[in-house]
PDB file of C-alpha atoms in Angstrom:
ATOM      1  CA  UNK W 276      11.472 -14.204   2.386  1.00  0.00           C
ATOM      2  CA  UNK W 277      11.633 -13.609  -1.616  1.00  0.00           C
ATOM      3  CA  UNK W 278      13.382 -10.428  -3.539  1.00  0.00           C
ATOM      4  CA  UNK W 279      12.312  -8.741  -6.086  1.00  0.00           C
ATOM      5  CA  UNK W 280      14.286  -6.350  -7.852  1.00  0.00           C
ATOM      6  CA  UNK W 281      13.452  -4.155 -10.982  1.00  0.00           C
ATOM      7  CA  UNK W 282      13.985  -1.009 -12.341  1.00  0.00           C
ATOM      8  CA  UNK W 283      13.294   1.087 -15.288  1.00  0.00           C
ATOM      9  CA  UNK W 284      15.099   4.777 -17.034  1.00  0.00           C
ATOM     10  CA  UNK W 285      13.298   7.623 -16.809  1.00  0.00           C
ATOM     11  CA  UNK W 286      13.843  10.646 -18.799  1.00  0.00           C
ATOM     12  CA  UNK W 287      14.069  13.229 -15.893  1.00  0.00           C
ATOM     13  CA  UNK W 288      16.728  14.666 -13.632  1.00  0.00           C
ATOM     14  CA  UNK W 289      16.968  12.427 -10.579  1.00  0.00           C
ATOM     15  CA  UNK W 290      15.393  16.016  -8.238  1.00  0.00           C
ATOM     16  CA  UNK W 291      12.362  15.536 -10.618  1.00  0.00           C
ATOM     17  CA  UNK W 292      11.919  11.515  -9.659  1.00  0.00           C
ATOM     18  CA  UNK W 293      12.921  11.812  -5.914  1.00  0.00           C
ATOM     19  CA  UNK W 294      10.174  14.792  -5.291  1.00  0.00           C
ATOM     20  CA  UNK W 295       7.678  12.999  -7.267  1.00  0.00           C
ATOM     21  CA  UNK W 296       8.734   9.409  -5.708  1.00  0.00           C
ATOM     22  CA  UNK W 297       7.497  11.482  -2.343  1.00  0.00           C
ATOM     23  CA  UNK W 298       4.515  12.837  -3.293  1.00  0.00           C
ATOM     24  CA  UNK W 299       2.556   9.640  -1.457  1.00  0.00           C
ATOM     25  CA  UNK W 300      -0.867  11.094  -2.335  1.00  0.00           C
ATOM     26  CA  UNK W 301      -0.186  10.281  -6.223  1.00  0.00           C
ATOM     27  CA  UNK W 302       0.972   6.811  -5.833  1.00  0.00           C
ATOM     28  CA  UNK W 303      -3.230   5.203  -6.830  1.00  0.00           C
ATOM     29  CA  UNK W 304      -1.840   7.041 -10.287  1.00  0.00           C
ATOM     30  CA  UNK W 305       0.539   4.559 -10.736  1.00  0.00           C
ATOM     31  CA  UNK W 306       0.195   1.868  -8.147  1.00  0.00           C
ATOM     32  CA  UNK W 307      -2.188  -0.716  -9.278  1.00  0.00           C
ATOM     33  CA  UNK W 308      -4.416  -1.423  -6.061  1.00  0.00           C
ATOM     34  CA  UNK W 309      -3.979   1.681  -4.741  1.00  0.00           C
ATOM     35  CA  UNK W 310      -6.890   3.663  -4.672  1.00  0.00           C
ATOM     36  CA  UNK W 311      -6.058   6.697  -2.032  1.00  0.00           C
ATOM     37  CA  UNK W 312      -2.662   7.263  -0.206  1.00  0.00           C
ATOM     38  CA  UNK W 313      -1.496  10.559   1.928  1.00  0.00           C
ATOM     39  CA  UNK W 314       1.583  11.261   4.047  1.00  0.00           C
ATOM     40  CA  UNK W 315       1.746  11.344   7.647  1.00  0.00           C
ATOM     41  CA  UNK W 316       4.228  13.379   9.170  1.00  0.00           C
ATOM     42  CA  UNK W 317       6.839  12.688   6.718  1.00  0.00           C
ATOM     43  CA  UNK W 318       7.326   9.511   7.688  1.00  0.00           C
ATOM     44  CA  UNK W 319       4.576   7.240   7.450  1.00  0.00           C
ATOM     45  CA  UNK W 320       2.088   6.830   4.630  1.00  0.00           C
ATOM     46  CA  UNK W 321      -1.566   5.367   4.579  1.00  0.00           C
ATOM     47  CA  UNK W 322      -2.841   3.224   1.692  1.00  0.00           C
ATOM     48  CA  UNK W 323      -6.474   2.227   0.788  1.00  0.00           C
ATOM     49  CA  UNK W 324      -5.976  -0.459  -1.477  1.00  0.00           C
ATOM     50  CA  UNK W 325      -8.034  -3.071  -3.083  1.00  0.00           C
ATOM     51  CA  UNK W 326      -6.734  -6.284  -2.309  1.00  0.00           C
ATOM     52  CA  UNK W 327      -7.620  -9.274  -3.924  1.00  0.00           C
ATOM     53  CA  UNK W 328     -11.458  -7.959  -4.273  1.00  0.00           C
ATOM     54  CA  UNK W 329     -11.372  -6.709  -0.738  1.00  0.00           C
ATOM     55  CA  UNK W 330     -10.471  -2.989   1.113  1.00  0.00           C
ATOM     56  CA  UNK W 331      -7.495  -3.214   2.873  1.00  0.00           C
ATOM     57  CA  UNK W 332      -5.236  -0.880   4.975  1.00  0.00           C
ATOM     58  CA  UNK W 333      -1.796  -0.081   5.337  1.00  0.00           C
ATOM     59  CA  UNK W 334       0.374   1.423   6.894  1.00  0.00           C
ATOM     60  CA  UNK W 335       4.182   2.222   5.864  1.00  0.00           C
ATOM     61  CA  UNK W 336       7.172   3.691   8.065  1.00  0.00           C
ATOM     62  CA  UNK W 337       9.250   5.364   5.579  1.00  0.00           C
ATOM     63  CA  UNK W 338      13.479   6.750   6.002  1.00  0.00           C
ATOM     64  CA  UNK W 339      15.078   8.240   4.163  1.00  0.00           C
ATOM     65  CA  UNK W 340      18.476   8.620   3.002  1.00  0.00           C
ATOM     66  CA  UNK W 341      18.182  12.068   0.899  1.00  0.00           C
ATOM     67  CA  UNK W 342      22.194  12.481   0.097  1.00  0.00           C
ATOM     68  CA  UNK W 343      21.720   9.298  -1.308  1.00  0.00           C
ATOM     69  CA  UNK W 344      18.314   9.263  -3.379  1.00  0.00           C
ATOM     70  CA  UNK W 345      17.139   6.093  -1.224  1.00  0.00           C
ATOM     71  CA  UNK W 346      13.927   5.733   0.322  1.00  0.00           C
ATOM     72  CA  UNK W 347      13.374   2.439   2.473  1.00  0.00           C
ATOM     73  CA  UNK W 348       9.440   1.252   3.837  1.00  0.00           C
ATOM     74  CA  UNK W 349       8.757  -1.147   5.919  1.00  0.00           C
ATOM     75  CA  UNK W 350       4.445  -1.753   6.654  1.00  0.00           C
ATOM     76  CA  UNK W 351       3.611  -1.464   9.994  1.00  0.00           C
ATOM     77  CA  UNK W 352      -0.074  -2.865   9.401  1.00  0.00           C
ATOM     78  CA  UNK W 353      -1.139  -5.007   6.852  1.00  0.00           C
ATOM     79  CA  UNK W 354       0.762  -8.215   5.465  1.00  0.00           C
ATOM     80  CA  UNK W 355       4.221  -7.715   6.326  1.00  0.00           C
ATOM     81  CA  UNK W 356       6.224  -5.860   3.248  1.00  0.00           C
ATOM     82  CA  UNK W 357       9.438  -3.881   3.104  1.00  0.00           C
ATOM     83  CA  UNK W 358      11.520  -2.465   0.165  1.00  0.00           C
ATOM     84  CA  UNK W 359      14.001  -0.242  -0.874  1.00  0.00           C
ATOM     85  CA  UNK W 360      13.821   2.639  -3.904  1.00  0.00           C
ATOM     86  CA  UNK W 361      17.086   3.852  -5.145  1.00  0.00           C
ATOM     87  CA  UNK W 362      17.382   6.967  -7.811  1.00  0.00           C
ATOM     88  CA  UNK W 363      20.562   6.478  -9.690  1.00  0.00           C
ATOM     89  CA  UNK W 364      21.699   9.326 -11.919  1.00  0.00           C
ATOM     90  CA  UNK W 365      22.340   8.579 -15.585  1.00  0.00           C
ATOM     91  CA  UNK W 366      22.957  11.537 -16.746  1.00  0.00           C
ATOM     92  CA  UNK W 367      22.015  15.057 -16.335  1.00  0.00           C
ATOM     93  CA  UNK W 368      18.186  14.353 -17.647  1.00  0.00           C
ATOM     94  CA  UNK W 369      17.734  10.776 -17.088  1.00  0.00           C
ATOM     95  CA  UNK W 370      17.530   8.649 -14.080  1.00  0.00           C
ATOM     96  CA  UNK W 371      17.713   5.183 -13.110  1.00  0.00           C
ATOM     97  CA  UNK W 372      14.684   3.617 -10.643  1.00  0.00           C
ATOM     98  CA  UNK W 373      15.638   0.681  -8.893  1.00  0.00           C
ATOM     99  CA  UNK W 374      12.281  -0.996  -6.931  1.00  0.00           C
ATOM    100  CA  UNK W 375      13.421  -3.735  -4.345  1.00  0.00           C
ATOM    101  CA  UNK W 376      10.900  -5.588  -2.332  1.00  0.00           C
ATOM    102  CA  UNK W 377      10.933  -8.241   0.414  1.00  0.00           C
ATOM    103  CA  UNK W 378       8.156 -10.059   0.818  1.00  0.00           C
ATOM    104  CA  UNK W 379       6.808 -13.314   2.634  1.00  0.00           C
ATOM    105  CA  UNK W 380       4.629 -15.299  -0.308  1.00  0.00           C
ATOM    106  CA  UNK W 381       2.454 -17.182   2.163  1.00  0.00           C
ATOM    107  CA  UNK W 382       1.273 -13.843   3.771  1.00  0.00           C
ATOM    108  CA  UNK W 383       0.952 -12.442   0.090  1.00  0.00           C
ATOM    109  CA  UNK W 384      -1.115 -15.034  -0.966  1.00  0.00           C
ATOM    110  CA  UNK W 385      -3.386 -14.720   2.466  1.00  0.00           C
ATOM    111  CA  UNK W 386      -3.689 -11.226   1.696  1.00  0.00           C
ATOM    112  CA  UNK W 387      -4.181 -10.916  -1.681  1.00  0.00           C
ATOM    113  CA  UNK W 388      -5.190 -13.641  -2.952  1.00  0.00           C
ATOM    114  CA  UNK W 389      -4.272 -15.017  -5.722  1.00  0.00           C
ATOM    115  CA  UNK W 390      -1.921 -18.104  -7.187  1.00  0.00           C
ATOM    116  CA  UNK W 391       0.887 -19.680  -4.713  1.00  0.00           C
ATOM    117  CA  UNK W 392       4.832 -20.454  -5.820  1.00  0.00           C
ATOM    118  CA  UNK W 393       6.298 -19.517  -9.409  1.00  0.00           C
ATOM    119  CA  UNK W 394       2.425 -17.905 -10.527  1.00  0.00           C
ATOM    120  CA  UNK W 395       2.584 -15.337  -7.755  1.00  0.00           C
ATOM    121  CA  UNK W 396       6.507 -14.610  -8.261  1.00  0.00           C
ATOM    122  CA  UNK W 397       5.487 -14.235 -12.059  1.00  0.00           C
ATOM    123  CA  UNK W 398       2.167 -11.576 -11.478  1.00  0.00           C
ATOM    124  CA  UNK W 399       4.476  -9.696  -8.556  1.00  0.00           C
ATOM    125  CA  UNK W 400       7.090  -8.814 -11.159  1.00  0.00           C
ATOM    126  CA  UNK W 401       5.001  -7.896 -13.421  1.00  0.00           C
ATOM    127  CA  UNK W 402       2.789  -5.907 -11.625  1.00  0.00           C
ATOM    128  CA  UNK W 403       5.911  -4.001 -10.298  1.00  0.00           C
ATOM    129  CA  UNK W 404       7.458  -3.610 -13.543  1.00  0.00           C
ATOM    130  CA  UNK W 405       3.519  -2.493 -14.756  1.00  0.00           C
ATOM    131  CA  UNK W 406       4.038   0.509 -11.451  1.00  0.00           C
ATOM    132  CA  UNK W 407       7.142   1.263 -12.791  1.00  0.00           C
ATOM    133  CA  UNK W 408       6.036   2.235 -16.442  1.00  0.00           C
ATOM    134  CA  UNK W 409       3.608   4.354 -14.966  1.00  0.00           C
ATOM    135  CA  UNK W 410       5.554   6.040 -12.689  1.00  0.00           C
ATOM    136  CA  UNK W 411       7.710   6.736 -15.621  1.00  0.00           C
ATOM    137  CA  UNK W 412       4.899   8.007 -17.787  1.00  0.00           C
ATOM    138  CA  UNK W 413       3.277  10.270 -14.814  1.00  0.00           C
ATOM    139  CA  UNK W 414       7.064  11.687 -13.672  1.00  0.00           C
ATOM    140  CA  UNK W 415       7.979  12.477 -17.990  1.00  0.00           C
ATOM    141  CA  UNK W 416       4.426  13.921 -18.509  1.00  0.00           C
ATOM    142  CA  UNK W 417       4.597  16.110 -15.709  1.00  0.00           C
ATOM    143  CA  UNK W 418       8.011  17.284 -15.860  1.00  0.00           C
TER     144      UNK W 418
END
């Protein structure tokens, strides 16, 4: 399995990110691929995403661990993903995002498509770190 870890400052109390971190139904906003997503019961999400030029499915068992701003998800369908988002406080009006995500690259690349090896490490961090300015422009615009 590979790691990814990244994380960007947003200027918003950390109640503002971890209520809008949970609002599953806005992640196609800022999730590139994405293109519908709604809760189920709480704890599960379902994604429509565009894959690699093809529809895909997913779904995502989700815990959390409110007292301390970390929300884990692990896909239950789909290629076989889990990860880890932790809300640090900076400060009274700015929080820290931390993304972590484990991930297989073989069943990536059969998934997705796409390069193999360092290329598909390379477009995987940026793509997160690309989800992670726009979360921070959707979460400091709606504030």
């Amino acid at each position: 399995m590979s790691t990814l870890e990244e994380q960007i400052d947003v200027d918003v109390p950390i109640a503002v990110a971890w209520e809008s971190l949970h609002q599953v139904e806005t992640y196609p906003r800022f999730v590139e691929g994405v293109r519908e997503a709604r809760s189920q019961d709480g704890h599960r999400a379902h994604l429509d995403v565009d894959a690699g030029g093809r529809a895909q499915e997913f779904e995502a068992e989700i815990t959390d661990r409110g007292k301390e701003h970390l929300m884990e998800w692990q896909t239950t369908s789909g290629p076989d993903l889990s990860g880890t988002f932790s809300l640090l406080p900076i400060d009274r009006e700015h929080t820290r995002v931390q993304a972590r995500i484990e991930y297989d690259p073989g069943t990536l690349k059969e998934a997705f498509g796409g390069p193999k090896g360092f290329a598909q490490a390379t477009a995987i961090e940026r793509l997160v770190r690309d989800d992670l300015e726009h979360f921070k422009e959707l979460v400091e615009r709606e504030r």
